[in-house]
Coordinates of C-alpha atoms in Angstrom, one line a residue:
X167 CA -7.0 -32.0 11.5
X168 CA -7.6 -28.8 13.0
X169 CA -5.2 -25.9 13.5
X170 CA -5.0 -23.5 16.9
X171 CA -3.0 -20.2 17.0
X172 CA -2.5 -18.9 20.4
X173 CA -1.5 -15.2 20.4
X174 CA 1.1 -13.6 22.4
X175 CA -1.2 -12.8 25.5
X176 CA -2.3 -16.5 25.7
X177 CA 1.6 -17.0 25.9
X178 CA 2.2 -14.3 28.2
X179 CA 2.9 -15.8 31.9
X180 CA 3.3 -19.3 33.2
X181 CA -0.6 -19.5 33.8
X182 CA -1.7 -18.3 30.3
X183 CA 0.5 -21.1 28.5
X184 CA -0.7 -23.9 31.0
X185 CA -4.6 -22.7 30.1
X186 CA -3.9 -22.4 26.0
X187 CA -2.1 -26.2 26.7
X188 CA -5.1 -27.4 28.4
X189 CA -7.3 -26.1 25.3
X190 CA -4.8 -28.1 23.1
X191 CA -5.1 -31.2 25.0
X192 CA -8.6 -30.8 25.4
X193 CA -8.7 -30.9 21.1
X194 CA -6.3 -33.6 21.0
X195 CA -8.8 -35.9 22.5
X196 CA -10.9 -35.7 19.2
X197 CA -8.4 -34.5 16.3
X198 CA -5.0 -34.0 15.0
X199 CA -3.4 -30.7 15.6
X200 CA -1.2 -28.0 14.5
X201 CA -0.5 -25.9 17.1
X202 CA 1.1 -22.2 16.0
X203 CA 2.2 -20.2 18.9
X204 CA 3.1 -16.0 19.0
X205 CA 6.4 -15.0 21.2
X206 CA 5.4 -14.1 24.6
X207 CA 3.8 -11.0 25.1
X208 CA 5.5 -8.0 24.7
X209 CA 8.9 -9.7 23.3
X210 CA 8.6 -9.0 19.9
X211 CA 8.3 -5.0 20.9
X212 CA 11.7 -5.4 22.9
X213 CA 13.1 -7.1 19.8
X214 CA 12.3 -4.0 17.7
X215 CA 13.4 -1.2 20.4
X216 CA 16.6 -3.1 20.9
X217 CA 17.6 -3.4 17.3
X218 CA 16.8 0.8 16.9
X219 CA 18.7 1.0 19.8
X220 CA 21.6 -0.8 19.0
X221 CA 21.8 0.8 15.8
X222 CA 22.0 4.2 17.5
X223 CA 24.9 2.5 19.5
X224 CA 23.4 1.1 22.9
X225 CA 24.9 -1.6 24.0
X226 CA 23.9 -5.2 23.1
X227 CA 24.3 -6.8 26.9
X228 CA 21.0 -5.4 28.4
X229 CA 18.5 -6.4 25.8
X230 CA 19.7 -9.9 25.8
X231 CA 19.9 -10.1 29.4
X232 CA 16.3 -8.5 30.1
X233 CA 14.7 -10.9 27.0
X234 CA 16.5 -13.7 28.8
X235 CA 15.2 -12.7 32.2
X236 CA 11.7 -13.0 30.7
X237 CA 11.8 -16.4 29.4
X238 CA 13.7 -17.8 32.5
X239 CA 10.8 -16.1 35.0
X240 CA 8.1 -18.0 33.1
X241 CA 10.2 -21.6 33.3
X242 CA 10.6 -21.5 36.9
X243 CA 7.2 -20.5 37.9
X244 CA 5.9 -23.5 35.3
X245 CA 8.5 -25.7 36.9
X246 CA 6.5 -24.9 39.8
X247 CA 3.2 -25.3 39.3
X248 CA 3.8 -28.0 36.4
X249 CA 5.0 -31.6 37.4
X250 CA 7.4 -33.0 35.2
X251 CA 8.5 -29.5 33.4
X252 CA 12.4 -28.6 33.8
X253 CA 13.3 -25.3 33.6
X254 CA 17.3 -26.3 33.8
X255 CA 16.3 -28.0 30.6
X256 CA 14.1 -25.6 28.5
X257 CA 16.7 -22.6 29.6
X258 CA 19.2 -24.8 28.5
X259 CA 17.2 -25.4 24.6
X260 CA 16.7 -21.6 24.4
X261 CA 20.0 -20.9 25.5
X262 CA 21.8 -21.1 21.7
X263 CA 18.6 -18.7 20.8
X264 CA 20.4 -15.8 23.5
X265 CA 23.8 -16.5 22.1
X266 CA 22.3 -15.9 18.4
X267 CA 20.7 -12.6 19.4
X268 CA 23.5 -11.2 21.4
X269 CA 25.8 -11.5 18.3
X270 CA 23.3 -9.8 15.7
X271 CA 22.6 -7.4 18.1
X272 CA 26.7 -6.4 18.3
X273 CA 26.6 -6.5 14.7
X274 CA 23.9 -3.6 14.6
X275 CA 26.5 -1.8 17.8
X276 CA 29.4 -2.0 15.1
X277 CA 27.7 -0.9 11.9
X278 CA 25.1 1.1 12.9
X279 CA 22.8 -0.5 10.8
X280 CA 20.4 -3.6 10.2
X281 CA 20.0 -5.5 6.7
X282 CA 16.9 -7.0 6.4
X283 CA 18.5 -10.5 7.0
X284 CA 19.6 -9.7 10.7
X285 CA 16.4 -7.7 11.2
X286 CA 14.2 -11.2 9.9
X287 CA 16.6 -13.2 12.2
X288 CA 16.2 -10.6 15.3
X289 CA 12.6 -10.6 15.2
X290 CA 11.7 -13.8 14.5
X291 CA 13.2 -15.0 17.9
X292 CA 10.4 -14.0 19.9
X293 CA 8.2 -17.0 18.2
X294 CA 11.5 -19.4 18.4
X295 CA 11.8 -19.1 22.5
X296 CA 8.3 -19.3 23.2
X297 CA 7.5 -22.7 21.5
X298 CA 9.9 -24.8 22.8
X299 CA 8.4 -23.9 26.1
X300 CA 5.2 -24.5 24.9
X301 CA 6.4 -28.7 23.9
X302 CA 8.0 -29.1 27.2
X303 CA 4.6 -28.0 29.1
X304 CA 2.8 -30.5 26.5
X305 CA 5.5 -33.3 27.3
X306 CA 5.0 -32.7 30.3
X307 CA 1.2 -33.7 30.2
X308 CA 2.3 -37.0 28.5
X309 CA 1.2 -35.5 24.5
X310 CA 2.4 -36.9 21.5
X311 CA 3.6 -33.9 20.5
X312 CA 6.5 -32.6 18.2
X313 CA 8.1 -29.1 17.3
X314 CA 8.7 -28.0 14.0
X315 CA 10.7 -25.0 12.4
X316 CA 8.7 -23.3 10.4
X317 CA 11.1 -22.0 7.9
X318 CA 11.4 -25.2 6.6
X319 CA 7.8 -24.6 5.5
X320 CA 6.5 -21.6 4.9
X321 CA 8.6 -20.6 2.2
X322 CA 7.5 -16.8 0.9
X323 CA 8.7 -14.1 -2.0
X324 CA 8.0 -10.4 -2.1
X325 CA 9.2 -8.2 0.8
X326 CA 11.2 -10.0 2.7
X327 CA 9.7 -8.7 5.9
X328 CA 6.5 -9.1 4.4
X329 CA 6.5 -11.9 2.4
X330 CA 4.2 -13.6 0.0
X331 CA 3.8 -17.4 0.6
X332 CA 4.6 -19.4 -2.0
X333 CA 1.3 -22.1 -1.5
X334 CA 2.4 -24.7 -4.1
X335 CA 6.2 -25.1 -2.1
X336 CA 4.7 -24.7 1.1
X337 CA 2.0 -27.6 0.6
X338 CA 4.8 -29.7 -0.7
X339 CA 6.7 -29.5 2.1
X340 CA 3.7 -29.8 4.7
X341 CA 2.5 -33.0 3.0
X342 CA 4.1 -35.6 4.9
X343 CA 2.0 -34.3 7.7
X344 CA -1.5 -34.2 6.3
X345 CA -3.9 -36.6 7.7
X346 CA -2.6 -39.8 6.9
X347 CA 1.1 -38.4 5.1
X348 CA 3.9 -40.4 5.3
X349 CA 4.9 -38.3 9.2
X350 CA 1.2 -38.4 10.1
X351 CA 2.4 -40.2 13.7
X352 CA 2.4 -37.1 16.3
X353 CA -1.2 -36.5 17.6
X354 CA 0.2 -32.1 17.7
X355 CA 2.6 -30.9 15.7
X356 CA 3.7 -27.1 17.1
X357 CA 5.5 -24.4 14.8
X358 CA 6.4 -20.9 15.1
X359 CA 4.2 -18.4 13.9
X360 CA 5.5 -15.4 11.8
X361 CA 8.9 -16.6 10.7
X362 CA 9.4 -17.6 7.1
X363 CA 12.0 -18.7 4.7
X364 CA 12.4 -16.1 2.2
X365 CA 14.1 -15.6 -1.7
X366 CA 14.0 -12.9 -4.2
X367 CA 13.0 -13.2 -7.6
X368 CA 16.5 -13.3 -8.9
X369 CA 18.1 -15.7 -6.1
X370 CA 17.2 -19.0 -5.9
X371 CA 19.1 -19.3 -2.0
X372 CA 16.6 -19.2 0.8
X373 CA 17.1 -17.1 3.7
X374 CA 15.3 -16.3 7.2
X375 CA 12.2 -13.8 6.6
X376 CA 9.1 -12.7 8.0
X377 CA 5.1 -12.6 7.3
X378 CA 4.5 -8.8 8.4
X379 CA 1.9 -7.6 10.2
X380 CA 0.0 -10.1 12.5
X381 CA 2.3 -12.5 10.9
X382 CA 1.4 -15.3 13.6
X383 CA -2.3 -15.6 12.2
X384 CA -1.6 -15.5 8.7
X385 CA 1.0 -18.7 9.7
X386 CA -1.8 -20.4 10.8
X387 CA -4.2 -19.9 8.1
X388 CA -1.1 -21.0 5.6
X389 CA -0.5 -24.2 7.7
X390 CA -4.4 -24.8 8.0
X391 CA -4.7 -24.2 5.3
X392 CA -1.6 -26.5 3.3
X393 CA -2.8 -29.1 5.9
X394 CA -6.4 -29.2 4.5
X395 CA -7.7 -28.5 8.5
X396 CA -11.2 -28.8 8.4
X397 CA -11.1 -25.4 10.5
X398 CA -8.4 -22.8 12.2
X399 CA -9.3 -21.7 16.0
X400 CA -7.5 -18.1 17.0
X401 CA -7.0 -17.9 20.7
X402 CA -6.8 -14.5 21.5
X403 CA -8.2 -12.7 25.1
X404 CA -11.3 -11.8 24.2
X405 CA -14.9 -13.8 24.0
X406 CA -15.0 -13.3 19.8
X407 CA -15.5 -10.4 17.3
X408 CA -17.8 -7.5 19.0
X409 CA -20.0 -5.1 17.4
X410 CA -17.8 -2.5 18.1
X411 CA -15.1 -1.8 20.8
X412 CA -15.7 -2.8 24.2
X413 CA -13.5 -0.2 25.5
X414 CA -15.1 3.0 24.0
X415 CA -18.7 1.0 23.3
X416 CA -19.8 -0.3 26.4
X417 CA -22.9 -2.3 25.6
X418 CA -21.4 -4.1 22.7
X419 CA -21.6 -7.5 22.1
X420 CA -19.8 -10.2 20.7
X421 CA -21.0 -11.3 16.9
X422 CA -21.9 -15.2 16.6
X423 CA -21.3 -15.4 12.4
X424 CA -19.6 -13.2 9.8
X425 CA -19.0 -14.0 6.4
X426 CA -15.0 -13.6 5.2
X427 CA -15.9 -10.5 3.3
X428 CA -17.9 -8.7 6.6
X429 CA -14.8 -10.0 8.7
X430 CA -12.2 -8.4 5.9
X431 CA -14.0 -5.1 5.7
X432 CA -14.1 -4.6 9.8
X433 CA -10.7 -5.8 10.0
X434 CA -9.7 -3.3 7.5
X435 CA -11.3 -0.3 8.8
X436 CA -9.5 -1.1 12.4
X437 CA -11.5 -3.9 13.9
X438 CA -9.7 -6.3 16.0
X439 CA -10.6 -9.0 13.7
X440 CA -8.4 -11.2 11.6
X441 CA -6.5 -9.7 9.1
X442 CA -7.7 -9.9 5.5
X443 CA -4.8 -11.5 4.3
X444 CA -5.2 -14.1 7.0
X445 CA -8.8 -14.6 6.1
X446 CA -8.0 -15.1 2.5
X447 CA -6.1 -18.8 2.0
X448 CA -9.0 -20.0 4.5
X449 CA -12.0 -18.1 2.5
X450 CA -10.7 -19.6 -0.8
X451 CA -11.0 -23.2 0.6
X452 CA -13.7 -22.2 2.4
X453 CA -12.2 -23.4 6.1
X454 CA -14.1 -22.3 9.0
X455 CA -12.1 -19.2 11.3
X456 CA -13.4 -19.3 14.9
X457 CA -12.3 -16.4 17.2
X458 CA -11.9 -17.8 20.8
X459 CA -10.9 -16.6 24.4
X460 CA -8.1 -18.4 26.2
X461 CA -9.2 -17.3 29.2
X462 CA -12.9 -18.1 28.5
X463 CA -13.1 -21.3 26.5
X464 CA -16.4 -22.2 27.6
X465 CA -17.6 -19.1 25.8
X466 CA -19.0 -19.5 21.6
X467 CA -16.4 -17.0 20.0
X468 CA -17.2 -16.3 16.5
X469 CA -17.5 -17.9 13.7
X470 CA -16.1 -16.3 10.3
X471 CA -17.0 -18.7 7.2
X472 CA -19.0 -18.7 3.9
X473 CA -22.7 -18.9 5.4
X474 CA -25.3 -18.3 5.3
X475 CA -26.2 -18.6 9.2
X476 CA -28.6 -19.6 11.7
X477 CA -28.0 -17.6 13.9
X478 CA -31.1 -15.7 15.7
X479 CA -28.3 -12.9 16.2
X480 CA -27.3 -12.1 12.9
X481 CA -28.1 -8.8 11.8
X482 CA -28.2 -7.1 9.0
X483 CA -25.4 -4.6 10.0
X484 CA -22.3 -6.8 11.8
X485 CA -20.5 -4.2 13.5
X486 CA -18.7 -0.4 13.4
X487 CA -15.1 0.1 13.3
X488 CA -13.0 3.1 12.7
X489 CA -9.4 3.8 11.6
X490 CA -7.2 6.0 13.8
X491 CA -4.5 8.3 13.1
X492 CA -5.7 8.6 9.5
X493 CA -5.8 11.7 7.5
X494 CA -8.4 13.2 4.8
X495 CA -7.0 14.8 1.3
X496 CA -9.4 17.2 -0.1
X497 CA -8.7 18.0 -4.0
X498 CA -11.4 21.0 -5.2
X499 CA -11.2 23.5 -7.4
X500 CA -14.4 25.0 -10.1
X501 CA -12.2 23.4 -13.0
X502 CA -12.5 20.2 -11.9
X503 CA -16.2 19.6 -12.9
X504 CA -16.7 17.1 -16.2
X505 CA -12.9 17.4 -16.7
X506 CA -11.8 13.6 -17.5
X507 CA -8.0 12.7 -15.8
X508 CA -7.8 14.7 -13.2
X509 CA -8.6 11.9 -10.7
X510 CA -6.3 9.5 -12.5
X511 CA -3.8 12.2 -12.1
X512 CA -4.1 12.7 -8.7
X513 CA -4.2 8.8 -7.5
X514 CA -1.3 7.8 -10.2
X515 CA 0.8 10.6 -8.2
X516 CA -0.4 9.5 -4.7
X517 CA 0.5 6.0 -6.0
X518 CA 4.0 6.6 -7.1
X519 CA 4.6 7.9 -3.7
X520 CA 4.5 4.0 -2.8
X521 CA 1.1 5.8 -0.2
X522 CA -1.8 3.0 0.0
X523 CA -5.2 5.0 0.0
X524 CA -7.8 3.6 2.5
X525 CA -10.8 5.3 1.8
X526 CA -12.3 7.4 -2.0
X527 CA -15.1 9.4 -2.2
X528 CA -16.4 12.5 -4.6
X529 CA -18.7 15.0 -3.8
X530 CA -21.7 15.1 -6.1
X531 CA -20.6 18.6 -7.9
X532 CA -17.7 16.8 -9.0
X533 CA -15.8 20.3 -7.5
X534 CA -13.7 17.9 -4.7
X535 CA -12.3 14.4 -4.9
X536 CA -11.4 13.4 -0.9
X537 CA -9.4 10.4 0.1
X538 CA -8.0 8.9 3.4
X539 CA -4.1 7.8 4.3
X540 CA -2.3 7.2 7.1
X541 CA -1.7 10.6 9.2
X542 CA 2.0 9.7 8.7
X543 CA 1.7 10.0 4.9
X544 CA 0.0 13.1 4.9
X545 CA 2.7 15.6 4.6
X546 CA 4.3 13.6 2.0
X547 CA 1.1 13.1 0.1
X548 CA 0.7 17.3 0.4
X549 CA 3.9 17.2 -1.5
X550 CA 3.4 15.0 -4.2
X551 CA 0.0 16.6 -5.1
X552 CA 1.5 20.2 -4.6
X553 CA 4.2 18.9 -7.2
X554 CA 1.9 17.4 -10.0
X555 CA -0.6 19.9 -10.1
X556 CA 1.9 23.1 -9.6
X557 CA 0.2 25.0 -12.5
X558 CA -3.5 24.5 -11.7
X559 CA -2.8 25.7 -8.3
X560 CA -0.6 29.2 -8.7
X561 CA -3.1 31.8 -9.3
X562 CA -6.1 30.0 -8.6
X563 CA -6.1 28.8 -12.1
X564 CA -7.0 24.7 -12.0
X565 CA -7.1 23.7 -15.5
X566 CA -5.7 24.5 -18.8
X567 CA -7.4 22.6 -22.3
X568 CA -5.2 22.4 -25.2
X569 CA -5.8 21.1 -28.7
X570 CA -4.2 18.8 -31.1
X571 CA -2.1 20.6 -34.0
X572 CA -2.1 18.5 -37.5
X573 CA 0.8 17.6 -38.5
X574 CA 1.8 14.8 -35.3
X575 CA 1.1 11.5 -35.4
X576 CA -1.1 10.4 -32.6
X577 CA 1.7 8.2 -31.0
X578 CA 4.2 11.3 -31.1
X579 CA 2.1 13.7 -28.9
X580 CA 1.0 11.0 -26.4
X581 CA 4.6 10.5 -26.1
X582 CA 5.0 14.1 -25.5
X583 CA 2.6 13.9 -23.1
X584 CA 4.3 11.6 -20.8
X585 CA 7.5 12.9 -21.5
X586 CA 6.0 16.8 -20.6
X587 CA 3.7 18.2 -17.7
X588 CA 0.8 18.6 -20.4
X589 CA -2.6 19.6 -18.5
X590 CA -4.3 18.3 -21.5
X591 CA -7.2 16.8 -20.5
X592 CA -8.7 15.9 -24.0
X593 CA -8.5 12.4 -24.9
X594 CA -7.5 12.1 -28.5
X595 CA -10.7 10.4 -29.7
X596 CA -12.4 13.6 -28.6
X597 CA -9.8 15.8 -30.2
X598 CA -10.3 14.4 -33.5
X599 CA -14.3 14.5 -32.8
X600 CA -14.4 17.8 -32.9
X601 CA -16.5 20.3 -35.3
X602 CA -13.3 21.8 -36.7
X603 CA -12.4 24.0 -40.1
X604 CA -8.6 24.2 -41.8
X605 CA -6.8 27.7 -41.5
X606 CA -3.3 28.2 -43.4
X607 CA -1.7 30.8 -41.1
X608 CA 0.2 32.2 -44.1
X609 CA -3.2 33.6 -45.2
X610 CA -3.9 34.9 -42.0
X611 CA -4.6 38.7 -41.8
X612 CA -0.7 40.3 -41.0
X613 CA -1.4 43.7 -41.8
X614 CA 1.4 44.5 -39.1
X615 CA 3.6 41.9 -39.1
X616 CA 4.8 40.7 -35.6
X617 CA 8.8 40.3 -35.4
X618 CA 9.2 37.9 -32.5
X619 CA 12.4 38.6 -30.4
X620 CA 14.2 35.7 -28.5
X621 CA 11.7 34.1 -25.8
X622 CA 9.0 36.3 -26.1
X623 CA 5.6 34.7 -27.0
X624 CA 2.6 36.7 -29.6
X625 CA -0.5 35.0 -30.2
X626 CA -3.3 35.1 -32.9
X627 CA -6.5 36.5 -31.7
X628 CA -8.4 35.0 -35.0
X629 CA -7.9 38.7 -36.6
X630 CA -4.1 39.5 -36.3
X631 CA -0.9 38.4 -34.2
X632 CA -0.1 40.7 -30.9
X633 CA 2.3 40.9 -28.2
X634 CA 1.1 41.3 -24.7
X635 CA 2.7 44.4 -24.8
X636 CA 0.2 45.5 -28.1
X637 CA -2.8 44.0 -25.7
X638 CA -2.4 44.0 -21.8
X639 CA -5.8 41.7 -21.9
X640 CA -4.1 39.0 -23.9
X641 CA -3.5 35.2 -22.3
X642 CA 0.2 35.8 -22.6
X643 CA 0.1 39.1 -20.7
X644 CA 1.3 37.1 -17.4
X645 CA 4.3 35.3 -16.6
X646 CA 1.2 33.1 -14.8
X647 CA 0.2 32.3 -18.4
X648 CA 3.4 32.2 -20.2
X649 CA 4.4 29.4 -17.6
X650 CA 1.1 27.9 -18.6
X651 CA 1.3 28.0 -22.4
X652 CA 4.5 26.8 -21.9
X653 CA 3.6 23.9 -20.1
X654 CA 1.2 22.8 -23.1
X655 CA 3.4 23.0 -25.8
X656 CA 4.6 21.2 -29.2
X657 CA 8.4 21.6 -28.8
X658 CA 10.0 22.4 -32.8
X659 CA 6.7 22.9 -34.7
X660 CA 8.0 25.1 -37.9
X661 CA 10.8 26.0 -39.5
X662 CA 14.0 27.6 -37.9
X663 CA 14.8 30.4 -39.3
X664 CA 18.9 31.7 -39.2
X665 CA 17.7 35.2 -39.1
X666 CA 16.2 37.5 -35.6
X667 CA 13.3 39.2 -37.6
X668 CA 12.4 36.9 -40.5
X669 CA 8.4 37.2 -41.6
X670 CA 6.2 34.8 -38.8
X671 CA 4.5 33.9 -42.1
X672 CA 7.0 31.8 -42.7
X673 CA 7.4 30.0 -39.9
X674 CA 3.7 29.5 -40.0
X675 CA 3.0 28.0 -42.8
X676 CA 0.7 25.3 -41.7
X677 CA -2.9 23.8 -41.7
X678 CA -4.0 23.5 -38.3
X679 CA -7.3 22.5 -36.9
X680 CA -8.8 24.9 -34.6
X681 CA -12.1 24.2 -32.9
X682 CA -15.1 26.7 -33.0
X683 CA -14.5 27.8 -29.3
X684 CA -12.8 30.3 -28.4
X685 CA -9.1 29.6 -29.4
X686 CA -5.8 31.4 -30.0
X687 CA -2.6 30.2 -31.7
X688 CA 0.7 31.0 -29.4
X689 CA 4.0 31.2 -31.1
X690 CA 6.9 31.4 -29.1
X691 CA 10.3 31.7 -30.5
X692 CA 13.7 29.9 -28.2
X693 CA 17.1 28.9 -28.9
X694 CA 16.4 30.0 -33.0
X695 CA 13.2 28.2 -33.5
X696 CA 9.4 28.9 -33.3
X697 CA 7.3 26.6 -31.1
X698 CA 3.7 27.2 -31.7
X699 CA 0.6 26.1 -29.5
X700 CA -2.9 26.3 -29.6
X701 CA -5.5 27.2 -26.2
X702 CA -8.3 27.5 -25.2
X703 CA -8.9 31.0 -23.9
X704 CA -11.9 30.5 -22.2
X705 CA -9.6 29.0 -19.2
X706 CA -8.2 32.3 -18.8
X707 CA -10.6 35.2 -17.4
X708 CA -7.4 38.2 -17.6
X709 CA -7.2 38.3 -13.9
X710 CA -4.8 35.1 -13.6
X711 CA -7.9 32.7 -12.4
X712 CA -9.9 30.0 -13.7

C-alpha cells in the first residue's frame, strides 16, 4: 500500500483536484491507496477569521454563505470539465456540513466565545467538504474508491487542538484495512487530514479534535504509517525540498535525498519541509517520505529516508534555512563567569512561562548566555527574566554567594531554598567541602556590645559587631544590600529574646562554619527574633556593584 497527501493548493480549483486525481489513478494501477486530502486552499484561514469574528459579534450568515460559495464554484466548473461528476449531488452531500457550521458559528455570535469543542468542530470542516468532492471526481473516473471519517481513526490525547495520537488505538482501528484486512476490498480509501477524535486523561468520552500545525501531513504519516505503507508521497506545488528558498535564493535547487534527521533540522529552522513530528512515526518504521509537485509529477521530488544515498547530488551540507520573526535574549553580566545555576535559573524561568526556546548558545567568557524565541514571546520572556533575577540586576550587582550555617539539616535549607529567592549558587557538596574552622560567637570580641533595635541589621567584621551607621563602608550600609542579605537568609536562627536590648551574645550562641574568604556574619532582628546570615563580602565592592 502506499499513502498520498495532497495539500490544500493541489485542492485549490477544479483543475488542481482533477490533476492530484489523475496522480491517484495513475498509483492505483500498481498499489493500494490511502488517499489524505487538505481543505481547499485558503478555507481553513476563513474558518479561523470567521470564528474571531463571530466572537467579537459579526454575524454568522456571510462566512457560511462565502465558504459555501467556494465549494459550489469548484463543483460546477468540475461538472463541466468532468463527465459523470454532479454538482447537484456533491452540494447536496456537503450541504449538512453548511448547516453544522452556521449553527456553531451563532453559538460563538451569542456567547462571545469558542470552547475548544466548537473551535475543533469549526475547523476541521475545511478537510470534511473537500474530500467528498475529491470521491465524486474519483467515481467519476470509474475507481474503486471509498471515503472514510477519520475521527473514527486517528484517535489522539494531549491538547486537544494539538493532539497526541494514540498509535496502539489508531492501528487497531485501521486494521481491517491493511493489505489483506478483513475490509481490504477498495483499491483507495480517502480520509480527511487534520481532524481527530480526542479525550483527556480523565475522560474516557471521545470528542472532535485536531492534529495542530500542518495537521494534514502528520494524518498521513499516522495512516501510513498504522497501514504499514511501504512509503507516504506529499503533494505539495513545488518540485521537492530546495537548498534554500527559491523566492529569496534564486539559483537554488531542489535536494534528491535527506535523511529524517537533515529533513527535521531544516524543517525546524523554517524550511518548507515536512514537519518533524510528521517525519517521526515514518522515521521510526523507517517508511520512505517523497516530496512531490502536483503540478509537475514527471519531476523526482525528494526523497527523505534512512540512507545512505546514491545520489551524485548529495552533498555534504543539504540546505540553509532561517527562522523569521524570532527574537535573541542576551543574559551577561561579570558575575556570571564559573558561577554554577545561573543558566538553570534562567531556562527553568523561561520554561515556566510555558516559552519553547529555539536556539542556545554561550559565549566563550562564560559573561553572556543568548537564546532565541518567537518575537511574540519576547516581551513576556523580558518579564519573567527581569522577575527572577530582580536582585542581581538593581545596582549592577549580578550575584550574591552565601554559606551554609551548622545547625540545618541539609534537606531543611534546600527546602528553604525553593521556598525563598536564595541566589545561593553553592551546591551543598561544595559547601560542606570547604577548608572551614568553628567559631562560637559568644567568644567573639564584644568590647562594645551592639543593641540591635527592631529591623535594623549589624554584622561581624571578624573583629567586632557594627552598624552601618558605626561604618558607612559596611555590606549593610545600603538598602541595595539590606534587600540583598535579606534575600539570603535563615529565617529564626537563635533564640527570641522578650526583651528590646538583651546582650547579642545571647542570641548568638552558636558554632558556625565560616570559610577562609572573606566572610561576615549579619544578624538582623524582626517581629522579636534574630535572624542571622553569613556572606560573602567579596560580592560587594561598597559602591552597590558587583
Amino acid at each position: 500500500m502506499l499513502t498520498l497527501k495532497f495539500g490544500g493548493t493541489s485542492m485549490g480549483d477544479a483543475d488542481h483536484i482533477i490533476d492530484s486525481a489523475n496522480i491517484i489513478v495513475e498509483r492505483a494501477e500498481k498499489d493500494r491507496l490511502s488517499v489524505v486530502a487538505s481543505a481547499v486552499a485558503g478555507i481553513s484561514n476563513s474558518l479561523q477569521a470567521s470564528i474571531e469574528s463571530c466572537i467579537s459579534g459579526s454575524s454568522a450568515d456571510n462566512f457560511v454563505s462565502d465558504i459555501k460559495e467556494k465549494h459550489l464554484l469548484i463543483c460546477n466548473e468540475l461538472e463541466n470539465k468532468l463527465n459523470g461528476f454532479s454538482s447537484k449531488d456533491v452540494m447536496a452531500k456537503l450541504e449538512p456540513l453548511f448547516e453544522e457550521y452556521s449553527r456553531l458559528l451563532s453559538g460563538c455570535v451569542a456567547f462571545e466565545e469558542c470552547p475548544n469543542t466548537v473551535h475543533c468542530r469549526i475547523m476541521g470542516l475545511g478537510e470534511l467538504l473537500s474530500t467528498p468532492i475529491l470521491e465524486a471526481v474519483l467515481k467519476a473516473k470509474n475507481q474503486d474508491v471509498i471515503l472514510l471519517d477519520t475521527r473514527n481513526f486517528i484517535f489522539a490525547t494531549g491538547s486537544q487542538k494539538e493532539g497526541e495520537p494514540d498509535y496502539a488505538i489508531s492501528a487497531e482501528a485501521l486494521k481491517p484495512y491493511k493489505d489483506n484486512g478483513e475490509k481490504s476490498n477498495n483499491r483507495i480509501i480517502i480520509l480527511p487530514g487534520f481532524i481527530c477524535s480526542w479525550r483527556s486523561s480523565n475522560n474516557k468520552e471521545w470528542v472532535p479534535g485536531l492534529l495542530g500545525r500542518n495537521g494534514s501531513d502528520f494524518s498521513a504519516a499516522i495512516v501510513g504509517s498504522c497501514l504499514d505503507s511501504s512509503r507516504v508521497e506529499f503533494w505539495t506545488d513545488v518540485d521537492g525540498v530546495y537548498t534554500a528558498d527559491p523566492r529569496i535564493v534564486k539559483d537554488a535547487i531542489v535536494v534528491d535525498d535527506m535523511s529524517y534527521d537533515e529533513a527535521m533540522e531544516l524543517s525546524f529552522f523554517g524550511s518548507k519541509v515536512l514537519h518533524p513530528k510528521t517525519l517521526a512515526p515514518l522515521a521510526s518504521k523507517q517508511i520512505e517520505a517523497w516530496s512531490l509537485n502536483s503540478q509537475n509529477p514527471n519531476a523526482r521530488g525528494t526523497r527523505i529516508s534512512k540512507g545512505p544515498f546514491s545520489s551524485e547530488r548529495k552533498k555534504p551540507i543539504c540546505g540553509i534555512s532561517c527562522l523569521k520573526q524570532v527574537a535573541m535574549v542576551s543574559v551577561s553580566g561579570t558575575g556570571m563567569k564559573d558561577r554554577s545555576g545561573i543558566a538553570s535559573r534562567i531556562f527553568a524561568a523561561v520554561s515556566s512561562g510555558n516559552i519553547s526556546i529555539l536556539l542556545i548558545t554561550q559565549s566563550s567568557s562564560e559573561f553572556t548566555i543568548s537564546f532565541c524565541v518567537k518575537a511574540v514571546h519576547a516581551e513576556k520572556v523580558k518579564n519573567i527574566l527581569e522577575q527572577q533575577l530582580q536582585f542581581e540586576l538593581k545596582e549592577g550587582l549580578y550575584f550574591v554567594h552565601g554559606y551554609y550555617l551548622s545547625g540545618w539539616r541539609e534537606n531543611d535549607i534546600e527546602e528553604l531554598y525553593r521556598d525563598q529567592m536564595i541566589l545561593m549558587q553553592d551546591s551543598m557538596d561544595d559547601i560542606y567541602d570547604i577548608d572551614a574552622y568553628d567559631i562560637n560567637l559568644r567568644e567573639m570580641r564584644m568590647e562594645n556590645q551592639i543593641m540591635i533595635p527592631e529591623g535594623e541589621f549589624v554584622y561581624y567584621d571578624g573583629r567586632e559587631f557594627q552598624t552601618a551607621e558605626d561604618n558607612p563602608t559596611s555590606i549593610v550600609h545600603t538598602e541595595l544590600n539590606k534587600q540583598l542579605i535579606r534575600a539570603i537568609g535563615f529565617q529564626n536562627y537563635g533564640n527570641q529574646p522578650k526583651e528590646e536590648n538583651e546582650d547579642i551574645s545571647d542570641v548568638c550562641s552558636y558554632h558556625i562554619n565560616v570559610g577562609h574568604g572573606n566572610c561576615s556574619i549579619i544578624v538582623f532582628r524582626e517581629n522579636g527574633s534574630y535572624n542571622m546570615w553569613m556572606v560573602d563580602c567579596s560580592v560587594f565592592d561598597f559602591t552597590n556593584k558587583c
